[in-house]
C-alpha positions as a printed NumPy array, in Angstrom:
array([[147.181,  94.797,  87.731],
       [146.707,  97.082,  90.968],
       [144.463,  99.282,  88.61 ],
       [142.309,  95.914,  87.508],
       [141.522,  95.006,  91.135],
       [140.375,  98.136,  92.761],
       [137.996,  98.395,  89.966],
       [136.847,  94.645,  90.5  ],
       [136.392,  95.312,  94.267],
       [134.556,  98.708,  93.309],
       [132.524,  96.865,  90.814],
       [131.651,  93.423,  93.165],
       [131.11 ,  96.45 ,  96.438],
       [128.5  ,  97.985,  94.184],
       [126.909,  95.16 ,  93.11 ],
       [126.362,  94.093,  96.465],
       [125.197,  97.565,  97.571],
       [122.647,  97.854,  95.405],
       [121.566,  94.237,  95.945],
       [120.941,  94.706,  99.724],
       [118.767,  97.828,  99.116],
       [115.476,  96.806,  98.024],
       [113.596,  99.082,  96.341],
       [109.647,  99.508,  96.47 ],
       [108.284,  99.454,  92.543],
       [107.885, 102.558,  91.539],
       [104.636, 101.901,  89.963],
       [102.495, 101.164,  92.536],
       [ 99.158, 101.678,  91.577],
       [ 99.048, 104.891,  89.263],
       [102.355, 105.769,  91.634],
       [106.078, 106.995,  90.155],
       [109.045, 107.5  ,  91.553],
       [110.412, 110.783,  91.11 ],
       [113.799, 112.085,  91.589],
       [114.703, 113.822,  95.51 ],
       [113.908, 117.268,  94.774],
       [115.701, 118.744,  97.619],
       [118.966, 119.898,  98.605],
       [121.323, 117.5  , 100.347],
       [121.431, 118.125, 104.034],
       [122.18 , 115.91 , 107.279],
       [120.604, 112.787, 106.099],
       [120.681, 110.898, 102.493],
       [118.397, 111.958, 100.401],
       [115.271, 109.613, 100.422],
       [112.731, 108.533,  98.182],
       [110.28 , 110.594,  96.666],
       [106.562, 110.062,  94.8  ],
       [103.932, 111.136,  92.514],
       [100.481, 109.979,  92.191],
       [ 98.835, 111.246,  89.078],
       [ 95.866, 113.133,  89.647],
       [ 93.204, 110.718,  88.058],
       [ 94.009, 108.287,  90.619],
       [ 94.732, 110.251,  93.91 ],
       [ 91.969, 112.849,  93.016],
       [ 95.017, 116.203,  93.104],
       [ 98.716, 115.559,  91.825],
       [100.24 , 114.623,  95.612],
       [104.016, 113.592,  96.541],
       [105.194, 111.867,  98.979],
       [108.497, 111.987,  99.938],
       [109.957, 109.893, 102.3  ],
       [113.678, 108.455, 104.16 ],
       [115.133, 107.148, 107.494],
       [117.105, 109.119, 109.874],
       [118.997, 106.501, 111.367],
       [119.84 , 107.368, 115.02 ],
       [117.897, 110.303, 115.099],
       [115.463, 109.49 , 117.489],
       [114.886, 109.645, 121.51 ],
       [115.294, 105.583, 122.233],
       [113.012, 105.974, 125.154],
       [110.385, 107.492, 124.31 ],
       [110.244, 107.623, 120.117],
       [108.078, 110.115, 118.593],
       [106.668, 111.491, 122.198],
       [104.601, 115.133, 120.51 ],
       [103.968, 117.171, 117.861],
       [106.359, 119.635, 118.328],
       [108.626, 116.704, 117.459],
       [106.875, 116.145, 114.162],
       [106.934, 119.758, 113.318],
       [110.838, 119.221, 113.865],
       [111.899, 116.506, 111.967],
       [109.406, 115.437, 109.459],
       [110.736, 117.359, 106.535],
       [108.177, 119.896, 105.988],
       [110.998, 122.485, 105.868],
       [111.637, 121.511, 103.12 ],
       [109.113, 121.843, 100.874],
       [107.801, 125.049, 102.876],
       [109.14 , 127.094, 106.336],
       [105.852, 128.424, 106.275],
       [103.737, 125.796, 107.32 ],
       [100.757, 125.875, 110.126],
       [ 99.597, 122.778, 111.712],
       [ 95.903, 122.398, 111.276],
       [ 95.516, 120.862, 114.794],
       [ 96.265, 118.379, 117.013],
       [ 98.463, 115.035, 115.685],
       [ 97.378, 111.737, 116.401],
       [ 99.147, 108.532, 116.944],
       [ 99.879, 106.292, 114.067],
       [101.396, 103.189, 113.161],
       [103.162, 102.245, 110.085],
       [105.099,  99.481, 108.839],
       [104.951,  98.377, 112.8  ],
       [106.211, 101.178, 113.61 ],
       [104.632, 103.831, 115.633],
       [104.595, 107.675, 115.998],
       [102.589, 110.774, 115.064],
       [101.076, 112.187, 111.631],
       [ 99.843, 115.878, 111.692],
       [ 97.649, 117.788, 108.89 ],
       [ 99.019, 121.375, 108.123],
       [ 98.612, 123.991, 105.497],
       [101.352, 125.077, 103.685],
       [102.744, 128.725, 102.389],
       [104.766, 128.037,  99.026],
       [107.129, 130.572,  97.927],
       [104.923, 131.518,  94.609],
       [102.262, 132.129,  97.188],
       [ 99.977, 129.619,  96.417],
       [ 98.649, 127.225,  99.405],
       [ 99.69 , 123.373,  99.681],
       [ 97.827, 120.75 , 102.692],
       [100.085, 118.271, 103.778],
       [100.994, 116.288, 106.024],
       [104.122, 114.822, 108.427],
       [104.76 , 111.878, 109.822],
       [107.429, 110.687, 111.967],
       [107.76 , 106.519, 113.489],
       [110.236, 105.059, 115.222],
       [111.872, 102.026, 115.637],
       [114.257, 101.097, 118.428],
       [116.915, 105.338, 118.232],
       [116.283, 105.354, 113.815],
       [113.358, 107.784, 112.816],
       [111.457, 107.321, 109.552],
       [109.949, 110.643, 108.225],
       [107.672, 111.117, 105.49 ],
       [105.992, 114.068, 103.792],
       [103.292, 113.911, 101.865],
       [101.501, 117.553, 100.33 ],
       [ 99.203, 118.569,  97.342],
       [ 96.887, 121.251,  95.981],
       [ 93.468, 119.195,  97.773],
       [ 92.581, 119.087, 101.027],
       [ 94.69 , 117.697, 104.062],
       [ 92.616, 115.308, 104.642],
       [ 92.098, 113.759, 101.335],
       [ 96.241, 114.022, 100.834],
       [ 96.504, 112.448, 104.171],
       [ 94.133, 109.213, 103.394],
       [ 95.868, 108.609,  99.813],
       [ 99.267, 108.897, 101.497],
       [ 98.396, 106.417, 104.233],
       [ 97.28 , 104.199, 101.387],
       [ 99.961, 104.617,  99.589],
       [102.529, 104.099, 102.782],
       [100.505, 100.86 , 103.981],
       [101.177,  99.233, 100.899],
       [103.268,  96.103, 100.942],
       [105.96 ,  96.876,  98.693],
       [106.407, 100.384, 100.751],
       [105.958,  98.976, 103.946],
       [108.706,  95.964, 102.809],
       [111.043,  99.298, 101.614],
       [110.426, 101.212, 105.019],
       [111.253,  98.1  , 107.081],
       [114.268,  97.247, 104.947],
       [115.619, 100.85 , 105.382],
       [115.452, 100.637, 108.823],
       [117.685,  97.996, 109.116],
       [115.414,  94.914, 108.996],
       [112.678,  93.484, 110.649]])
């Protein structure tokens, strides 16, 4: 009987779980959701994106999570060397260059920085992509978009893509509300 009802309460805690994380379709507009391609670390892993290339021009991904409590409360996203730090571009690449100067940016009402770089993959080819990091109240939101065209054509689909309604309804949700 002791068996039956831990696997009840597992079963009802699950359920609940993954009621109370809403997910954005994964098939927004020539969009997929593809599995997180990269190694667990310090935060859960996020979500992660592919636009097929007859829509978004180049094949482009978009990866993107919440750091929850990972953020300077006073000041949020205050620079770019902060978005070189902590939007996940590691990850993909070490060797990545920022193309210039970031720019303020606001997404899902919340605001930050997004920055253009260029990209040195390991088979030696060259990626553009770009970083983004928002705040809301301490929690960081970070998301990485990169692709074989240039950064300013994988920055404007992955601005589209981000300011849609079911992503912008996921990023708020993952922050912890509205």
């Amino acid at each position: 009987m002791p068996r039956l009802l831990t696997a009840f309460a597992v079963a009802i805690c699950a359920v609940l779980g993954a009621a109370g994380y809403d997910h954005a379709r994964s098939d927004i507009e020539g969009w997929r959701e593809i599995a997180w391609p990269f190694p667990r670390d310090g935060w859960p892993a996020g979500r992660a994106f592919r636009c097929a290339t007859e829509l978004c021009g180049d094949e482009i991904e978009v990866y993107v999570r919440p750091k929850i409590g990972f953020c300077n409360c006073d000041s949020g996203v205050a620079d770019d060397d902060e978005v070189d730090r902590v939007a996940d571009l590691d990850l993909i690449s070490e060797r990545f260059v920022p193309l210039e100067a970031g720019k303020v940016i606001q997404i899902a009402g919340m605001q930050g920085r997004i920055r253009a770089y260029h990209l040195g993959m390991a088979d030696g080819s060259r990626h553009s992509a770009v970083g983004i990091a928002v705040s809301r109240r301490c929690d960081l939101l970070v998301a990485v978009a990169q692709g074989n065209g240039s950064a300013s054509g994988v920055q404007r689909v992955a601005l589209e893509f981000l300011g849609s309604s079911d992503m912008e309804r996921w990023m708020i949700s993952a922050m912890g509300g509205s």
